[in-house]
Structures are given as C-alpha cells and as structure tokens.
Amino acid sequence: MADELTYHPYKSPTGGWGSVKSLISNSLGQHAVGTAPDLLRHHNKLGGYACTSCAWAKPAKPHTAEFCENGAKATFWDLTSKRTTPEFFAKHTVAELLGWADHDLENEGRLTHPMRYDRASDTYRPVEWEEAFAEIGTHLKGYDPESVVFYASGRASLETSYMYALLARLYGNNNLPDSSNMCHETTSVALPQSIGTPVGTVLLEDFEHTDCILSFGQNVGTNSPRLLHPLQEARKRGAEILVFNPLRERGWEEFANPQKPGEMLLNSGTQIATQYHQVRTGGDIAAMVGVAKALFALDDDLRHNGASRVVDIDFITEHTHGFEAFEAYIRHQSWDDLEREAGLDRTAMEEAATAYARSKATIAIYGMGLTQHRLGVDNVQMLVNLMLMRGNIGKPGAGMCPIRGHSNVQGQRTVGISEKTELVPLEKLAKQFGFSPPMKDGMNTVEACEGILDGRVKAFISLGGNFVRAIPDTNRMEAAWRGLDLSVQVATKLNRSHLVTAGSSYILPCLVRTEIDEQARGKQVVTVEDSTACIHASRGVATPASKQLLSEPAIVAGIAKATLAPNPDVTWDEWVGDYGLIRDAIATTYPDAFHDFNDRLDTPGGFPRPIGARQRKWETKTGKANFVLPKALQATFDNGEQDVMRLMTIRSNDQFNTTIYGYHDRLRGIDGSRMVVMMNEHDMERLGLNNGDVVGLETASDDGVTRRVVGLRVLEFDVPRGCVAAYYPETNPLVPLYQYAEESKTPAAKSVPVRVLTG
Ligand SMILES: Nc1nc2c(c(=O)[nH]1)N[C@H]1C(S)=C(S)[C@@H](COP(=O)(O)OP(=O)(O)OC[C@H]3O[C@@H](n4cnc5c(=O)[nH]c(N)nc54)[C@H](O)[C@@H]3O)O[C@H]1N2
Ligand SMILES: Nc1nc2c(c(=O)[nH]1)N[C@H]1C(S)=C(S)[C@@H](COP(=O)(O)OP(=O)(O)OC[C@H]3O[C@@H](n4cnc5c(=O)[nH]c(N)nc54)[C@H](O)[C@@H]3O)O[C@H]1N2
Ligand SMILES: [Mo]
C-alpha cells in the first residue's frame, strides 16, 4: 500500500542520480537483482530483445546501456522472481482482490498457470490448457460472430498480431479494437487526411540534422526517456526546442545523462527547452494559430524589405492544397481571442514564431496532450499546417514525430489489427487463406464499450492490456462488464480486468518478450515496429517464469483451432513451431513493407517501412499535402462555465499505463500517494484550499450520470489557471464515454470538464 503523501517540487535534472536511485530501488523491490540487471545488456541491442516499455526508436549504434530508468523498470517488473500461483488464487477470493490497489495486484508477480473462474468458491482455479481452449472454442462457436470483441493492447509482436487479426476475421468479424483507439487513433485519422500517411515521417537520423524541435503535449522524461539522448545532442548543437505544455515537465527542462560520468559527478544537465509555453489545456489550436499568424507577420515584413521569405512558397505551390483559405483564416483571427484561448501572451507566440522562422529543418513531436481532446484531430492537423508553412515535411532533419505508446502499438495496425476494413487488404487475405472475410467495419474501443453497455457484446477476448481499467467511465463499465457471457484475458500479471468477472472467465498466462521462446523448430524471434516505422527483431534471453506458460502465438493458435473449422491454408501448428513462417505469410499480405522479411530481421536500427510523405509523395485525395482549417480555437468540451475546470488525466513517472510500479512521481516531486489533484495557486485561493486539503472532483456532464472521485489531495502546482491534473487510471470514473475526439473516437482524457467538491 502507499505511504504518507509527501510533496517536494523536483529541481534536479531528469536522468541523473535520481534515475539511478529509482532503478536500484525498483530492482530490489522486484527481487530481480542478479538476473535482470545483467540481462539489461541485451536491451534494445541487435541479437537482444526490444524493450517492452515505450515505442521510441532503437538506434543502429546503441549506447553501451541502451535503456532508461523506465525501460529498466518495465524489464524488472516482467522478470520479477515473484509469482501469482494457483495457491495464491486459492487463498484470495475475487471479492477480496477487487479491494486491492492496481499496484498490489501486479506486485504479486507473474501469473504461472491458466486459470478459470469458479463462481461457487469465488476464486480462480487452475485449468489445463487444452480444456480451457476447448471450452472457449465451444463458447465462441455458439455466438453470433458480431457479438464477440477481440481487443489487443499494443505490446504483442507483429507475428502474434497478424495471427490474432486473422483469427477474428476467420471467425467472422472486424471487431479488433486496440489500445491505439485510446491513444494515437487521432493521429491515424488526422495524418492521412493531411499528408497521406497514418504514421510519423521522421527517422532517428533526422534528429542529427534538425535545428528546431516543436513539442506539444508529451512528457518525454517519463514516457519516452531514451528520446532525451537525441534531444540533448540536438541542444548541444544549438537547436531550439520549443515546448508547449500546461505543466512544466522536468524532462523538457533539464536532462543529465546517467551514462556520462561527467554529468553524473556534477549532477548537472543540459537545458532542453529553449522556450517553455504553458498553454492552457485544450488551447493548442489557438497557440498554433497564433504562431502561424506571427509567421505571416514576419513574412510580410521580409517581403516588404525584399528579403527572402519565411513562408516556403515554392514548397507550398508545388506540394500543398488549401493554402489560400488557410492564410485567410489565420489572418482573420484576432490576437485577443488567441491570447484568451491559448492562455498565452501574444509576445510568447511571436517569440515561438521567430525561433521557428530561423530554423532550416524542424521536427514536430507530440503525444496525448494533443490526441485526447474533442478536437484532437484538429490539433494534429493544425500542427501539420504549421509544418507545411515552412516546408518541414519530407526533407532531412524535419517531419512529424508522433510519440507512440506501447512498444508495438503502431505495428499491430500495420499487420491488420484494425476495426476499419478500408485499412486492411481483405481481398488479399481472402485469396491467401481461401475464405470470405467479413466486409463490415468492426467496433473500436468506444463502440465496444457501448456494445457492452447495451448488451450487444457477449464475449470479450483480450490480448494483453487492462481494458476495464483503461477505458472511460469505470463505474458504469465495470457494472456492464459483469453482464458479459465470456471474458478471456491473455496476460502476464493479474489486473482488475481479470477480477470483474463475466459468466465464464479465463486468465491465460503468456511469456513476456524478454523470455526465451522455445518452439518445435527451436528458439523463436519476434518483431516489433517503433514510433519511426522501423521494424526490429527481438530475442528473449531470460528463462520463462513458469513451465506452464505458452507464447502468445501458441495461445492465439490454441483458441483458433478450438473455434474454427480446419483450413488447409492456415497452418496454425506450423506457424507456432516456426515464427519465420508467420513472417512469410505477413510478407505475402504486405509485400511493399515486408518483402524478404526473414532476411532483413537484423538490420541495424531496424528496417523502415516505406512512408510516401518522407519522399513528398502525398497519398491523399488531392494528391497534395492538405492545409486543413480547425473547427474551433479550443479543443475541449467545456462550455466556459465559471466553476468548471479542465482536468487532464496523466501518467506518473512510476507507472506504465495501468501497471503501477510504485507511488513515487519523482520528476514532479510527489511521493506516497496517487490520489492527488494538481492545481494553480489562484484557483486554490479562490476555492479556499491549502496544500494537502482533501477534495472531490465531479464531472460537469449533461447526461444525468453522476461521475465523482473523492479523496484527492490538493497540491499547489505550476499549471495554468482553470486547469487541473490528476492521475490515470484513478480518475477514469470521471471521463464520460461519450466525450471523445470527433472522427477518431479517442476518449477525451485530457480535457474532462470537472467541478471541485470542497468541504
Ligand atoms: N514510463 C512510461 N512510459 C510510457 C507510458 C507509461 O505509462 N509509462 N505509456 C505509454 C503510452 S501507451 C503512451 S500513449 C505514451 C504517453 O505519453 P504522453 O503522450 O507523454 O502521455 P501523458 O502522460 O498522458 O502526458 C501527456 C502530456 O501532455 C500534457 N498535456 C495535457 N493536456 C494538454 C494540452 O491540452 N495541451 C498540451 N500541449 N499538453 C497537454 C501533460 O501535461 C503531459 O505532460 O507513453 C508511453 N510510454
Ligand atoms: N484517463 C485516461 N485513460 C487512458 C489514458 C489516459 O491518458 N488517461 N491513456 C490511454 C492509452 S494512451 C492507452 S495506450 C490505454 C492502455 O490500455 P491497455 O493497453 O489496455 O493497458 P495496460 O495498462 O498497458 O495493460 C497492462 C496489462 O497488460 C498485461 N501485459 C503486460 N505485458 C504483456 C504481454 O507481453 N502480453 C500480454 N498478453 N499481456 C501483457 C498485464 O497483465 C498488465 O496488467 O489506456 C488509455 N486510457
Ligand atoms: Mo497509449
């Protein structure tokens, strides 16, 4: 359990001694010392394993230690010596475990046996694999295929994901929601309209050539710490780094490289951000429009003086569509509106424009601070507009760089985990495997939740993840989840989604990527795609946590064989025996990206998928890169009511999504509890609150449902007025399911309209 809350604003650099201390305490906590620290030698290395934490790119020439504090934590957490055994389950009823914190559940260690829920005793009991598969198969054969959901959390390999998507389609649906639906789905909708690719355009080497980086709504120090290395190098070359974030995140302020003795001795780091703009939550469109407006003003001056322009008119003429309307729109906006909506002074936006105007090659980085809003798509497209103004897509040192979440979330979409049929080569699959794939779009995450609420969904298969905890509207969803007929959870550790049981519930434990995966044809390799669309091999190095574990491909095949009629073209057993054969099948379905897949496995730095926009080939309807006008200046749901604040639900430095490693948000100086709400001093004064006071938050929603989280301690934080921050998933009961990004349906977890309940 958590200890007493302490709060000491953090002043040291990100990385540095703090990260080393945190690492040591984490490896001790997981009793992983002796094995796991030694195995870190293989982390993100050729011949080793790909980190299971974030999706950041893995360099062709890795550092001696190509890991970060949080990647190492993820590894220790997987390779812990603790075990959640059948004896554990016999001792604890599900009713009791439902009272445990997320941290305490996963902290019991790795699941060791397949388990089936026994309602009479309210416990999970061991079951033989074959029996579990047979029963699941019998259930699945009895449903209308459209009432079954196949969810995936973005960790499973390309091989597993390809098999899993095929399983769903052979079964008869495209109900393949993915954690991406809660994450960068906004990117996958916004970028194709703007530049004709669903993913980012930069490669790691672009960081060596950039002289300006724009960052919006991403917390680098916690969520992609290895990106601090190229950022630090860029800074040392003199690159400008302009950060837009309501919170002053330490990672964007200062970084000391734990792998450089000099920096460690002095505990001094490199200043990362050259400008830090504390934009109002949901105010990014206004901020970017302001920067664009200031750029036009600079451009006017230069033209007036006959100097060379900052608006790249040659690029715009040759490569883009919609510029005139865009220019008119921007010039039409008033500084008053922009200042109010962005929460920034005009001079701040002008300073950003001046720095951007000086650059020859700019990279735009962004994360959940842009995607998880009502107008998330507009956020991303406005950032593209800003980049197009100066020709910053499709040239060295420049481009769009969405920072993806899970280590293979982008790859899962690449190999067919998608509810959208237009994104999948269904005709090819039909020929390759001799069947008629379902042609109707499936459910995304929000639609799957709606289906669970209204009873359309009967069964939920989960390839990893912690769906019940990660989705919005926890309280309503947990109640509805109990109405499911079947829940099958492929997992490594125990989590709350396993405990909110359905009619029949199974936990199927699998190997983690760091473990040796021995199959009929020997040790197996798997592959993942990083944030820059490069494909890497990953080889397990550790002894599996239990002899009973199966690999994810073996589990998918087990369910498939028990459910589907035999098909001579789909050789599940042979695939499981040799994953190279799955890669051959992937190469047949996707020859452009995956030709000669098995021969290219060990390309240093991974092999890049072809992305048209990198070569300025715009695969859009207009055949050009499109300027797209935003629908409004602010991206949120709130209606400007005085007492309604914008809540962003964010991650601490001691978690990976719903996996809570501990209670120490080191970089924000918060320790001992996650039940906090970060608030501006003026708002605290207005509400008569002091540091440490206990409050509740209630969603200002208009659907008649009360959404409330109580017992949060107020911490005075440097955050704009009217904006508050609290941790996910504890505050997910506040996020209404119907508040999602228009078009992408990504839940709007960064601008929940809330009222503070005091007294
Ligand atoms: N260690 C660790 N690594 C992770 C994860 C983890 O939980 N732990 N999760 C992984 C996953 S799945 C993902 S998607 C990524 C998530 O990584 P991030 O995209 O960094 O996600 P969040 O922690 O939710 O933080 C979002 C940031 O956006 C800011 N923000 C919030 N609202 C706004 C806004 O309106 N405008 C702007 N400009 N900024 C805003 C917040 O202050 C915060 O700094 O990280 C991945 N990597
Ligand atoms: N309010 C709010 N809600 C959010 C967000 C937010 O910022 N705010 N962020 C959203 C985002 S970006 C995301 S990506 C989702 C995350 O949603 P999910 O991906 O569903 O959740 P995770 O917490 O990553 O899943 C953790 C579980 O995965 C299992 N697991 C771990 N490794 C493996 C493995 O190798 N194989 C298998 N089979 N299982 C494994 C473990 O049992 C562990 O308990 O949450 C979303 N929800
Ligand atoms: Mo994510």
CSV table of N, CA and C in Angstrom, one decimal, residues 687-690 693-697 708-712 714 755-759:
chain,number,residue,atom,x,y,z
A,687,LEU,N,-10.9,28.8,-4.2
A,687,LEU,CA,-11.7,27.8,-3.6
A,687,LEU,C,-11.4,27.6,-2.1
A,688,GLY,N,-10.5,28.5,-1.6
A,688,GLY,CA,-10.2,28.4,-0.1
A,688,GLY,C,-9.5,27.1,0.3
A,689,LEU,N,-8.6,26.7,-0.6
A,689,LEU,CA,-7.9,25.4,-0.3
A,689,LEU,C,-6.4,25.6,0.0
A,690,ASN,N,-5.9,24.7,0.8
A,690,ASN,CA,-4.5,24.7,1.1
A,690,ASN,C,-3.9,23.4,0.7
A,693,ASP,N,-5.2,19.6,1.3
A,693,ASP,CA,-6.6,19.5,1.6
A,693,ASP,C,-7.2,18.4,0.8
A,694,VAL,N,-8.2,17.8,1.3
A,694,VAL,CA,-8.9,16.7,0.6
A,694,VAL,C,-10.1,17.2,-0.2
A,695,VAL,N,-10.2,16.9,-1.4
A,695,VAL,CA,-11.4,17.4,-2.2
A,695,VAL,C,-11.9,16.2,-3.1
A,696,GLY,N,-13.0,16.5,-3.7
A,696,GLY,CA,-13.5,15.5,-4.7
A,696,GLY,C,-13.6,16.2,-6.1
A,697,LEU,N,-13.7,15.5,-7.1
A,697,LEU,CA,-14.0,16.1,-8.4
A,697,LEU,C,-15.2,15.4,-9.0
A,708,ARG,N,-18.0,10.9,-10.1
A,708,ARG,CA,-17.3,11.6,-9.0
A,708,ARG,C,-16.2,10.7,-8.5
A,709,VAL,N,-15.1,11.4,-8.2
A,709,VAL,CA,-13.9,10.7,-7.5
A,709,VAL,C,-13.6,11.6,-6.3
A,710,VAL,N,-13.6,11.0,-5.1
A,710,VAL,CA,-13.3,11.7,-3.9
A,710,VAL,C,-12.0,11.3,-3.3
A,711,GLY,N,-11.6,12.0,-2.2
A,711,GLY,CA,-10.4,11.6,-1.5
A,711,GLY,C,-9.1,12.0,-2.2
A,712,LEU,N,-9.2,13.1,-3.0
A,712,LEU,CA,-8.0,13.6,-3.7
A,712,LEU,C,-7.3,14.7,-2.9
A,714,VAL,N,-5.1,18.1,-2.6
A,714,VAL,CA,-4.8,19.2,-3.5
A,714,VAL,C,-3.3,19.5,-3.3
A,755,ARG,N,-15.9,19.9,-11.8
A,755,ARG,CA,-16.1,20.9,-10.7
A,755,ARG,C,-15.4,20.3,-9.4
A,756,VAL,N,-14.8,21.2,-8.6
A,756,VAL,CA,-14.1,20.7,-7.4
A,756,VAL,C,-15.1,20.7,-6.3
A,757,LEU,N,-15.2,19.6,-5.6
A,757,LEU,CA,-16.1,19.5,-4.4
A,757,LEU,C,-15.3,19.7,-3.2
A,758,THR,N,-15.6,20.8,-2.4
A,758,THR,CA,-14.8,21.0,-1.2
A,758,THR,C,-15.8,20.8,0.0
A,759,GLY,N,-15.1,20.7,1.1
A,759,GLY,CA,-15.9,20.6,2.4
A,759,GLY,C,-16.7,19.3,2.6
